[in-house]
PDB file of C-alpha atoms in Angstrom:
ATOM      1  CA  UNK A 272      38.721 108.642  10.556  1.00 64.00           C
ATOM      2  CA  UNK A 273      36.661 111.670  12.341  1.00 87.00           C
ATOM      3  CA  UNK A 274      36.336 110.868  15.911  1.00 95.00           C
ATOM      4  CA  UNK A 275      32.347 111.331  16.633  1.00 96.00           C
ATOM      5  CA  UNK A 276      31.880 109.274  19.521  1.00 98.00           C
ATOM      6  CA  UNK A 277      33.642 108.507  22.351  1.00 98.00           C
ATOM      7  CA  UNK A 278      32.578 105.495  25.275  1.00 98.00           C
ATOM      8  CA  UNK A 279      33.648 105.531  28.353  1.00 98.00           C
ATOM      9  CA  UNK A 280      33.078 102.518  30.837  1.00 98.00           C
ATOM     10  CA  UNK A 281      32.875 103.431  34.635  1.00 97.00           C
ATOM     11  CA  UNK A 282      31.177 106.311  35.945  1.00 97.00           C
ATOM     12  CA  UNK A 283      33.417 107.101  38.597  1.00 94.00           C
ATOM     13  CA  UNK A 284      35.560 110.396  39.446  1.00 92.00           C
ATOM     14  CA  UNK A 285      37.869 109.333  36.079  1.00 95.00           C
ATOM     15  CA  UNK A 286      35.119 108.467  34.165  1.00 97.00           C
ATOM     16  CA  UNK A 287      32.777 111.364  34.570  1.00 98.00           C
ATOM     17  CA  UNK A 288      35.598 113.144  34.205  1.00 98.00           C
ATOM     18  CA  UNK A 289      36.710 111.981  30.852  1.00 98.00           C
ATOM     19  CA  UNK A 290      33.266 112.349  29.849  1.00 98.00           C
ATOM     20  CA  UNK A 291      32.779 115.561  30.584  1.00 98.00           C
ATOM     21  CA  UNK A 292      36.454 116.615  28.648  1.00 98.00           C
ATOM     22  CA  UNK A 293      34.718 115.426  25.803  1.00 98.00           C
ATOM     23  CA  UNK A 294      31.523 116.782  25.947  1.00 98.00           C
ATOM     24  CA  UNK A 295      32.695 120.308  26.621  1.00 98.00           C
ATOM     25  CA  UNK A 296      34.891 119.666  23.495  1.00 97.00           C
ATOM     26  CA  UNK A 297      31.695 119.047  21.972  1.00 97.00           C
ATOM     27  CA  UNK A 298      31.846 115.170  21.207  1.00 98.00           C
ATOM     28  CA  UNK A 299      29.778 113.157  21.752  1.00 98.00           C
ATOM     29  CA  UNK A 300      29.816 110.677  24.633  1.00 98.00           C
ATOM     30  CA  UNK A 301      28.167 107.264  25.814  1.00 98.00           C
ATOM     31  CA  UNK A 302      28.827 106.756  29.365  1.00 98.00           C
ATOM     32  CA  UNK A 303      27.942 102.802  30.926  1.00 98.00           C
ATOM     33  CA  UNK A 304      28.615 101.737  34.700  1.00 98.00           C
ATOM     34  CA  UNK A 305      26.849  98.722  35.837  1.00 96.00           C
ATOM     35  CA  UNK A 306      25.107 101.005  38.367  1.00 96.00           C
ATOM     36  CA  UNK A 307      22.002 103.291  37.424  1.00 97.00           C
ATOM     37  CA  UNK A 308      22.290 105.352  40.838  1.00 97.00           C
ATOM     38  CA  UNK A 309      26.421 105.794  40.318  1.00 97.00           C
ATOM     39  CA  UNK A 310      25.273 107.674  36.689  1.00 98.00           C
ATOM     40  CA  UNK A 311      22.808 109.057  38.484  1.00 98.00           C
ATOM     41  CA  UNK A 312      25.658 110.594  40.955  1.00 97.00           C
ATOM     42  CA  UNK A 313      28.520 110.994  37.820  1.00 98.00           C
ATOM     43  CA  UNK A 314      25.775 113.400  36.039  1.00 98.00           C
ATOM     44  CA  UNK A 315      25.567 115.662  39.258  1.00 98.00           C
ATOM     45  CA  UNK A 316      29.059 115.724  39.467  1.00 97.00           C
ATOM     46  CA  UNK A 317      29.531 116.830  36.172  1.00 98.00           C
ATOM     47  CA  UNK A 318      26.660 119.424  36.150  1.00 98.00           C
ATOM     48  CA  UNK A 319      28.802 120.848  39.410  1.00 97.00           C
ATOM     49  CA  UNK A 320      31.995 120.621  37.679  1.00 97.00           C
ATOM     50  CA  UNK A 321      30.310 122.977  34.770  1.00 98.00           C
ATOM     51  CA  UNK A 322      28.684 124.960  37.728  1.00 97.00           C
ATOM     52  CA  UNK A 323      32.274 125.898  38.866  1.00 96.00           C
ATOM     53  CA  UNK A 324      33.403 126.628  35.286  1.00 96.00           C
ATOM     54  CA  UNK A 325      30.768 128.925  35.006  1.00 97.00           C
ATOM     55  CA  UNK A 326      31.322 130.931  37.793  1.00 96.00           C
ATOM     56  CA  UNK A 327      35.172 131.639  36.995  1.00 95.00           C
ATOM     57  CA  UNK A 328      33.390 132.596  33.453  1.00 95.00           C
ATOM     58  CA  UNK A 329      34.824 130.337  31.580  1.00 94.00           C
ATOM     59  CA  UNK A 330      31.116 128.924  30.399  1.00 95.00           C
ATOM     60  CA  UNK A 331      27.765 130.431  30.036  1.00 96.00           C
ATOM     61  CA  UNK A 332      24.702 128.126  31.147  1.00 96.00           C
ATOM     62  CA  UNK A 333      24.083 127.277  27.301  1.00 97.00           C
ATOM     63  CA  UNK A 334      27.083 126.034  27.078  1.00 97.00           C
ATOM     64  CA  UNK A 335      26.540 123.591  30.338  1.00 98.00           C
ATOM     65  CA  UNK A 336      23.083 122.520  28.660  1.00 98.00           C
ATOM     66  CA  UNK A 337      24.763 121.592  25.797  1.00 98.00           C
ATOM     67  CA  UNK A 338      27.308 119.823  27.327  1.00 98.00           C
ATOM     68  CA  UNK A 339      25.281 117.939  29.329  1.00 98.00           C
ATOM     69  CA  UNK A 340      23.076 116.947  25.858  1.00 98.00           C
ATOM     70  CA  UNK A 341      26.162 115.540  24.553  1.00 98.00           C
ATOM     71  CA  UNK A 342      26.206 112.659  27.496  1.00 98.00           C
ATOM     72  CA  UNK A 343      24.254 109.437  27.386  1.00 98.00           C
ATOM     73  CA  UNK A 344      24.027 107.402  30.618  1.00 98.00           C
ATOM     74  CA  UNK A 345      23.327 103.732  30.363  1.00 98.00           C
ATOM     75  CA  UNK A 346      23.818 100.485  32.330  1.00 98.00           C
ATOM     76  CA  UNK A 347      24.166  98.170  29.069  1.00 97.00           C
ATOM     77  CA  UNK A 348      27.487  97.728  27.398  1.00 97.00           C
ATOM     78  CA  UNK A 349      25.966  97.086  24.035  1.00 98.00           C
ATOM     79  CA  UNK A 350      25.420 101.217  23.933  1.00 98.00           C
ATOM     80  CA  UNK A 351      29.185 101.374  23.214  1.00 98.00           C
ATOM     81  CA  UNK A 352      28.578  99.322  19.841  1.00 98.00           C
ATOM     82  CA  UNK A 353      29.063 102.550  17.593  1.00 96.00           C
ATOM     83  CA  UNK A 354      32.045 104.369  19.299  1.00 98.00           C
ATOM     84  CA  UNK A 355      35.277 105.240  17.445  1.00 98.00           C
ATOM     85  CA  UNK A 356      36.854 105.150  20.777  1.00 98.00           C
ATOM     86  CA  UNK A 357      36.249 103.392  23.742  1.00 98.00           C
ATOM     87  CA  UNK A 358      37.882 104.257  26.947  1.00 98.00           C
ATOM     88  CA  UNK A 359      37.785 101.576  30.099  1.00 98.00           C
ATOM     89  CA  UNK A 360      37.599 103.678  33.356  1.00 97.00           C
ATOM     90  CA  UNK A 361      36.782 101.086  35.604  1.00 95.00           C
ATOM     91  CA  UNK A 362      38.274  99.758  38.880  1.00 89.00           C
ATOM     92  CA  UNK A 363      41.791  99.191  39.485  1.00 86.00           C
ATOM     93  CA  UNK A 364      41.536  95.802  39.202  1.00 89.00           C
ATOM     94  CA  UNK A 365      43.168  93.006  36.329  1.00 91.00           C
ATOM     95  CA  UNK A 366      40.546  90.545  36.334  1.00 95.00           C
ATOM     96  CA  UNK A 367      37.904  93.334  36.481  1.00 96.00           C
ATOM     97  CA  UNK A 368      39.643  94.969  33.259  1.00 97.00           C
ATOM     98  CA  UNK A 369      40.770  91.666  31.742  1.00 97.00           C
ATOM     99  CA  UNK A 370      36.834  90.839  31.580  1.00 97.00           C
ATOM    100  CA  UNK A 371      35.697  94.081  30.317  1.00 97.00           C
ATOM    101  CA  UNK A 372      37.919  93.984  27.430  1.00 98.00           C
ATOM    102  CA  UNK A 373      37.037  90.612  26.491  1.00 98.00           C
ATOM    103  CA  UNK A 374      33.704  92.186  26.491  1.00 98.00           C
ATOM    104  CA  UNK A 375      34.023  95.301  24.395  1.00 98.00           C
ATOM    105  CA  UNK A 376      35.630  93.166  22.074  1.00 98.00           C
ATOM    106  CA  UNK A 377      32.680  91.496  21.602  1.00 98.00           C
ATOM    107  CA  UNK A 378      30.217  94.870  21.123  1.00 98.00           C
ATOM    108  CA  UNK A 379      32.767  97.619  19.299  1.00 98.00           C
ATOM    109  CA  UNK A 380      32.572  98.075  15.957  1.00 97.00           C
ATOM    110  CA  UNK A 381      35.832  96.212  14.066  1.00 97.00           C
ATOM    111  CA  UNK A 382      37.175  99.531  13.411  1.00 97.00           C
ATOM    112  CA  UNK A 383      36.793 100.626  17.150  1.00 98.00           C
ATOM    113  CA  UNK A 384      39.969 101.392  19.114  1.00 98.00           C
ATOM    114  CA  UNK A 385      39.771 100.116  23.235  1.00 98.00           C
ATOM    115  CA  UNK A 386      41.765 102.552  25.635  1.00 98.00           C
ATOM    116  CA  UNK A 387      42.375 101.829  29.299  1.00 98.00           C
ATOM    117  CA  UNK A 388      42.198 104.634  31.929  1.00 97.00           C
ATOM    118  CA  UNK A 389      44.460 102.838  34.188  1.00 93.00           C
ATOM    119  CA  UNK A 390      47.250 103.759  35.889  1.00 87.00           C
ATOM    120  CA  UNK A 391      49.847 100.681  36.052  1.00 84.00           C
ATOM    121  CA  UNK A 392      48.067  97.837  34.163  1.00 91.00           C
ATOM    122  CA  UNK A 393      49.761  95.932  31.438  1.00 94.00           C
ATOM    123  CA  UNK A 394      48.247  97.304  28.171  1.00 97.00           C
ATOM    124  CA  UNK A 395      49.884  94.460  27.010  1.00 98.00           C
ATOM    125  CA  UNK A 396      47.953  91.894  29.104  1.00 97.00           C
ATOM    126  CA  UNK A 397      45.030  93.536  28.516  1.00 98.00           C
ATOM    127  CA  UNK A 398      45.627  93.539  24.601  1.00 98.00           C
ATOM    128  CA  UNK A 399      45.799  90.147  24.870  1.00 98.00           C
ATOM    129  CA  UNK A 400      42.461  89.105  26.052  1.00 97.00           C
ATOM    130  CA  UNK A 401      40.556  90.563  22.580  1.00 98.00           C
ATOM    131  CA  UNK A 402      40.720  89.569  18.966  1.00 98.00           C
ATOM    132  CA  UNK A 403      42.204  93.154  18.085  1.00 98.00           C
ATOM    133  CA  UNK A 404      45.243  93.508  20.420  1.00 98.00           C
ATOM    134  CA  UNK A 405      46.587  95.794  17.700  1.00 98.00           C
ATOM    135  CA  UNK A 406      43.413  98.029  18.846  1.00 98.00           C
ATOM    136  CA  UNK A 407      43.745  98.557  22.253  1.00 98.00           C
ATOM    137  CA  UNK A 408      46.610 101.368  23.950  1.00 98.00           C
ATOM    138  CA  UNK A 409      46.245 103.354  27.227  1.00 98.00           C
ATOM    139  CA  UNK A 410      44.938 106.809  27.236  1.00 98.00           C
ATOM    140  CA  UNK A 411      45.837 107.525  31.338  1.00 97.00           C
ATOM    141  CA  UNK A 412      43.949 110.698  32.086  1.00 97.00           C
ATOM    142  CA  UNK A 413      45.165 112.917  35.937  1.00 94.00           C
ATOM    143  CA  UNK A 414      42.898 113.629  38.302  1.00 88.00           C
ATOM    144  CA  UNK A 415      40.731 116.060  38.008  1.00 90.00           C
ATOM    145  CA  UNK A 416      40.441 115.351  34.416  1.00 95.00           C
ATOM    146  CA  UNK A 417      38.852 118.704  33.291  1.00 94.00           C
ATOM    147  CA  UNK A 418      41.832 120.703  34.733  1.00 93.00           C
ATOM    148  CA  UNK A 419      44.945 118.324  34.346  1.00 95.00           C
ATOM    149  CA  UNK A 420      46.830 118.910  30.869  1.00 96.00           C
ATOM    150  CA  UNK A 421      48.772 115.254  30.562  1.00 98.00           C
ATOM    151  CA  UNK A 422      47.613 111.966  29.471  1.00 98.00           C
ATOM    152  CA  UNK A 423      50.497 108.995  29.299  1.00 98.00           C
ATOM    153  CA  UNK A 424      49.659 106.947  25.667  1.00 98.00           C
ATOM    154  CA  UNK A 425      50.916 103.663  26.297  1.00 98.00           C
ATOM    155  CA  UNK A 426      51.793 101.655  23.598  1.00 97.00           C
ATOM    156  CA  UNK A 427      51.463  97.623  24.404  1.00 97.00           C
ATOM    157  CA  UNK A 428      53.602  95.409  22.887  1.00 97.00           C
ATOM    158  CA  UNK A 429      50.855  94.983  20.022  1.00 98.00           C
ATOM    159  CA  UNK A 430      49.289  98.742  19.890  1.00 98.00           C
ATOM    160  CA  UNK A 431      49.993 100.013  15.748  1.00 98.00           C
ATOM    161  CA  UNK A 432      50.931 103.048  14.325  1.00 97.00           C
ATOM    162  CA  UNK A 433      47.386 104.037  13.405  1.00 97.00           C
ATOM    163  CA  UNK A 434      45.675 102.887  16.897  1.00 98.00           C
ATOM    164  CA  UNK A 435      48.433 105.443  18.728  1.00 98.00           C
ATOM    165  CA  UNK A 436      47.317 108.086  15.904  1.00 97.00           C
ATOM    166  CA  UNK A 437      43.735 107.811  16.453  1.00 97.00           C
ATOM    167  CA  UNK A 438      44.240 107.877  20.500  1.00 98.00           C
ATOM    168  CA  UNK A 439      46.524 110.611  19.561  1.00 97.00           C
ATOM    169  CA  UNK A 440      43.824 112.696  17.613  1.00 97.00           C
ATOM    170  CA  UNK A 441      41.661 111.942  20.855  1.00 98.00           C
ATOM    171  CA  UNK A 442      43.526 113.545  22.827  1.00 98.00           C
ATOM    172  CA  UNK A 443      44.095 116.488  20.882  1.00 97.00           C
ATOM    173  CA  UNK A 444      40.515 117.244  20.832  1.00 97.00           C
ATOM    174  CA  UNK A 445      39.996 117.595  24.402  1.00 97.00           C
ATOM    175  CA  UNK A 446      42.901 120.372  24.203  1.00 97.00           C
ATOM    176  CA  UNK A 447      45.623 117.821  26.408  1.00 98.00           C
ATOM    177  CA  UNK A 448      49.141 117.123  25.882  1.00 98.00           C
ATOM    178  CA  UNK A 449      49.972 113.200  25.082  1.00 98.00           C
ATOM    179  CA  UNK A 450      53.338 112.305  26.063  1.00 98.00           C
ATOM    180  CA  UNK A 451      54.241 108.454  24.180  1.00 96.00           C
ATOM    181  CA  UNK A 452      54.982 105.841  27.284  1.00 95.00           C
ATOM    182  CA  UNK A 453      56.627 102.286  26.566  1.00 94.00           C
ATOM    183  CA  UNK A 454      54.400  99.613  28.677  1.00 96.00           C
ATOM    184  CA  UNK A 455      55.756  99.041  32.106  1.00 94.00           C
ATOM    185  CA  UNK A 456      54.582  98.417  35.425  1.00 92.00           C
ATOM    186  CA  UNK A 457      53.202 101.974  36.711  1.00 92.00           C
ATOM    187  CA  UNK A 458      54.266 103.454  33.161  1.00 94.00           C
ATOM    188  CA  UNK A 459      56.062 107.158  33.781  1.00 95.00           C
ATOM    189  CA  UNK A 460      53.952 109.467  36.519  1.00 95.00           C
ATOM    190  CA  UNK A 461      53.287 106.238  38.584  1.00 94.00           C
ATOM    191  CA  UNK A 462      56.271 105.023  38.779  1.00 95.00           C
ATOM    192  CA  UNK A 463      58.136 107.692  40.230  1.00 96.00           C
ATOM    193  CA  UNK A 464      54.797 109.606  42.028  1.00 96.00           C
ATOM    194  CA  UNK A 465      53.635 106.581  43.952  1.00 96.00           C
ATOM    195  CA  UNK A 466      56.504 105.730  45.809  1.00 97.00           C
ATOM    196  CA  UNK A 467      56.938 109.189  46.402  1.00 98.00           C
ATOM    197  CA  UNK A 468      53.794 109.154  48.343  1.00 98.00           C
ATOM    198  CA  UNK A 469      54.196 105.744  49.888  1.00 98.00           C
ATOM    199  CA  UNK A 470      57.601 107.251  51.251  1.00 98.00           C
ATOM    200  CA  UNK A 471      55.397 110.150  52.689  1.00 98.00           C
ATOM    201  CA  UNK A 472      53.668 107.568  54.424  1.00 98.00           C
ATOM    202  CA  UNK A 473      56.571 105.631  56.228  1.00 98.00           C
ATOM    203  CA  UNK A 474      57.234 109.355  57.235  1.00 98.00           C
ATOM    204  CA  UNK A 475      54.196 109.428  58.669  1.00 98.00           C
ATOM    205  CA  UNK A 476      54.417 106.118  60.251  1.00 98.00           C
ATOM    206  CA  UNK A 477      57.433 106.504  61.891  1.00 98.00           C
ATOM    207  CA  UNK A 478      56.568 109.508  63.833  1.00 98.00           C
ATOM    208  CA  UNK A 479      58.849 111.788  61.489  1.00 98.00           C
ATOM    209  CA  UNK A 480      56.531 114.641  61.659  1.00 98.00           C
ATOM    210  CA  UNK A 481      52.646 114.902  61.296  1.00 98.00           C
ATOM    211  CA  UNK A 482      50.820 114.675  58.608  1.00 98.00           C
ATOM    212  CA  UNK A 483      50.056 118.598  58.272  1.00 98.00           C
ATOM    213  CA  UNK A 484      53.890 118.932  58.275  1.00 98.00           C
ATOM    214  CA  UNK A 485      55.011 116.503  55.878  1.00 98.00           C
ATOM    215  CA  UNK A 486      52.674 118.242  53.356  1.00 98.00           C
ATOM    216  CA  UNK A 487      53.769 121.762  54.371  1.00 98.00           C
ATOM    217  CA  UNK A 488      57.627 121.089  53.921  1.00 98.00           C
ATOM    218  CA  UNK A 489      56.972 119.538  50.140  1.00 98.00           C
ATOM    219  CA  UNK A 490      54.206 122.285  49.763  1.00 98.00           C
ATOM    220  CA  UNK A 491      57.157 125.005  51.105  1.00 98.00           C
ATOM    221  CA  UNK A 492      60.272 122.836  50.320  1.00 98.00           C
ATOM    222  CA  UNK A 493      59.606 121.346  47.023  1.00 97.00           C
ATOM    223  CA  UNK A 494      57.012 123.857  45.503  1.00 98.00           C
ATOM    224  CA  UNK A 495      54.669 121.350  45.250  1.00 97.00           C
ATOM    225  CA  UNK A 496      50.707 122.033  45.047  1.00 95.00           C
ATOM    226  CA  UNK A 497      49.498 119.925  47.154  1.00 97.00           C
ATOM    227  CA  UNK A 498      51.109 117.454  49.807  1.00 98.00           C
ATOM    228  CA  UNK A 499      51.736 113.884  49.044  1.00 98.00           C
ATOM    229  CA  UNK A 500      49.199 112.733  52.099  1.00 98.00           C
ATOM    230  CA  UNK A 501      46.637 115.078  50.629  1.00 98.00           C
ATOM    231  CA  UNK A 502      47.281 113.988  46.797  1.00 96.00           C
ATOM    232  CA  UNK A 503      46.657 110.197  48.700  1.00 98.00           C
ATOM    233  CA  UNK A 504      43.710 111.372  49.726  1.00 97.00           C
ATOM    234  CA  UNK A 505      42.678 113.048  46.457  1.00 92.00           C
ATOM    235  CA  UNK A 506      43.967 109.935  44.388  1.00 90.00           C
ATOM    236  CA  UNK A 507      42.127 106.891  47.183  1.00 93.00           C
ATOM    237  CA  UNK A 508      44.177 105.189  49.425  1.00 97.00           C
ATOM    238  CA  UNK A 509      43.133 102.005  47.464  1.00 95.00           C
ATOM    239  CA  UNK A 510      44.430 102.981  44.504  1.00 90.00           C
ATOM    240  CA  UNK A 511      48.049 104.318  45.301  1.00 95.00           C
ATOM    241  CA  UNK A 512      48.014 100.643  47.420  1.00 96.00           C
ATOM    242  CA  UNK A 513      47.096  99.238  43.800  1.00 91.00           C
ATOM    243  CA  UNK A 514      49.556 100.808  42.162  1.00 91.00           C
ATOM    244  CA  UNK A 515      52.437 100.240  44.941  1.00 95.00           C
ATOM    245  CA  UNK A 516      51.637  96.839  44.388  1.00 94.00           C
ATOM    246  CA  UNK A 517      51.453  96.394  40.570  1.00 90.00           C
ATOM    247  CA  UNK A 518      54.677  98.036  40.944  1.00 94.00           C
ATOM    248  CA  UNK A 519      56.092  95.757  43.468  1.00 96.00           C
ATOM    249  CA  UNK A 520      54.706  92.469  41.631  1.00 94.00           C
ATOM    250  CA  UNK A 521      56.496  94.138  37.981  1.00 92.00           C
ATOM    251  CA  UNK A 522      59.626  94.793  39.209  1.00 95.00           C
ATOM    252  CA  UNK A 523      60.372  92.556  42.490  1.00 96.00           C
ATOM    253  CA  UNK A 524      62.446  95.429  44.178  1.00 97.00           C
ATOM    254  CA  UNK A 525      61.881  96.524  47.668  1.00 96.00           C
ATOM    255  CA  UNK A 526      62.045  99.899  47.539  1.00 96.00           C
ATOM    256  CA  UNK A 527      58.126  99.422  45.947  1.00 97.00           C
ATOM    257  CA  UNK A 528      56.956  97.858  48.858  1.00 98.00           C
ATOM    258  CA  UNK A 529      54.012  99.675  50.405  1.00 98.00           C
ATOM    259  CA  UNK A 530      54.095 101.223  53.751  1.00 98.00           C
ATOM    260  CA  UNK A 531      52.033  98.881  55.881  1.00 98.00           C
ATOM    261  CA  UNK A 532      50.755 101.928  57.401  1.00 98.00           C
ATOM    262  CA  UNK A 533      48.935 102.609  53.971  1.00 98.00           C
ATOM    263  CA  UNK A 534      48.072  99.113  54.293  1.00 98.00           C
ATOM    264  CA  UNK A 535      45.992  99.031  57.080  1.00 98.00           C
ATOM    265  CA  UNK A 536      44.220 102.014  56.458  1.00 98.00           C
ATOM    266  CA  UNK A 537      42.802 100.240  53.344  1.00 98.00           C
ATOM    267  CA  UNK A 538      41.599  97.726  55.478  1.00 98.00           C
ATOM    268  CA  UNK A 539      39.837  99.718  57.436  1.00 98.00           C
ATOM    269  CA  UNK A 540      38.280 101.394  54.859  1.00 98.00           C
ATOM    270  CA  UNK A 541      40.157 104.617  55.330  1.00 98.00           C
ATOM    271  CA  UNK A 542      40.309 105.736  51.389  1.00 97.00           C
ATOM    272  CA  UNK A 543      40.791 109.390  51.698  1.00 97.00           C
ATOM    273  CA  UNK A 544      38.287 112.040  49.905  1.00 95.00           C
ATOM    274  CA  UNK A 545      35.702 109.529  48.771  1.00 92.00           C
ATOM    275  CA  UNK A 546      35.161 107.823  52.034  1.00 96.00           C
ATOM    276  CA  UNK A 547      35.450 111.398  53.754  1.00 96.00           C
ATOM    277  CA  UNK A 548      38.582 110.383  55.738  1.00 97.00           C
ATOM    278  CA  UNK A 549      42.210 109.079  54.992  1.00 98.00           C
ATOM    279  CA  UNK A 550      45.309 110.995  56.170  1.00 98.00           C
ATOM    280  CA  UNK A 551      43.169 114.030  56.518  1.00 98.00           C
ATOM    281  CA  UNK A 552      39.212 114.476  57.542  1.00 97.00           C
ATOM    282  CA  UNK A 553      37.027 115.522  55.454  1.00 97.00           C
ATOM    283  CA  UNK A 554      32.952 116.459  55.690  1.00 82.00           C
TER     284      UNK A 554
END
């Protein structure tokens, strides 16, 4: 089955980014959050997202306009009801997800296939709470979205042949590379990225260097990008602590405990980028 329309559920920095994938791919896309102001702020992002595309000339302003026609904004789930593919970009959060899916279960079509965005979640679990567990897989998309090649399928222990085909085919047209992940807590990236940064952090904690330095000597000693503080930053504090601790919870080893450093700048509300300050500042 031709995939026409994709949904995607959150407007957040994942979401507006999966939306926008699409859209410059030339699908079309119905994007919900519960929020009328946060579409309000995913549509600006995206026009600046094209903005920057355009000025590497790699996009002409037709081009942006019709990307930008290809997204509907809405606040009511029931818009999703004629997607081929949903995709759940919501918060990190099981009980959050666990509701949403019972949800879409509810509006998509029967022939609909529900994807999860998230980045350690049982697909299995979250199979579980519809009527079409067979349906639902995770299609985990890197941030940025519009520049990042990967996204981890993850088959639960229900997901079919032709669900992981059709997520498969999704991908594909969006120009990314799927690699197939087993479920398990944190799946492949996660598992072995996270407590790479959470060791970063007990660096930082215990006075091993500063934070500039740590991300200088794996920027200079490891070839890496961007620092593991700075990624933090990128990714939210709240979410690597997430992910630490879906990891810790799955697998009940020690080395996944999260530096209480990261801790307690989560509770003070320290997230990184989006809260303009985590390990680093920013305006």
């Amino acid at each position: 089955m031709d995939i026409k329309t994709i949904g995607v559920v959150g407007s957040g920095t994942m979401g507006n980014g999966i939306a926008q994938a699409f859209a410059v791919a030339g699908v079309d896309v119905v994007m919900t959050d519960i929020a009328a102001e946060a579409l309000v702020r995913a549509m600006a992002s995206v026009s600046g997202s094209l903005d920057r595309l355009i000025k590497k000339e790699k996009m002409d302003d037709a081009q942006k306009a019709a990307a930008l026609a290809r997204i509907e904004t809405s606040t009511d789930l029931n818009s999703l009801a004629q997607c081929d593919v949903i995709i759940e970009a919501a918060t990190e959060n099981l009980s959050v997800k666990l509701k949403l899916f019972a949800q879409l279960d509810d509006i998509a079509r029967a022939d609909a296939v529900l994807a999860s965005n998230t980045s350690s979640i049982s697909i299995t679990k979250l199979a579980a709470a519809t009527r079409r567990p067979q349906q639902v897989i995770g299609m985990h998309f890197f941030n940025p979205v519009p520049l990042m090649g990967l996204v981890e399928l993850i088959r639960g222990l229900q997901t079919s042949d032709a669900t992981h085909a059709r997520a498969e085919a999704a991908v594909a047209l969006v120009g990314k590379t799927a690699v197939q992940v087993r479920n398990s807590p944190g799946f492949v990236v996660n598992r072995m990225l996270c407590p790479m940064i959470n060791e970063a952090v007990f660096a930082l904690q215990e006075g091993l260097a500063t934070a500039e330095e740590i991300d200088t000597a794996m920027c200079l000693g490891a070839n890496h990008p961007i620092g593991p503080l700075a990624l933090c930053d990128l990714i939210g504090l709240d979410v690597q602590l997430a992910v630490m601790q879906v990891l810790f919870e799955g697998f009940k080893d020690p080395k996944y405990r999260a530096a209480p450093l990261l801790v307690e700048m989560v509770e003070a509300g320290y997230l990184g980028r989006k809260s303009g300050r985590g390990f680093f500042s920013y305006d």
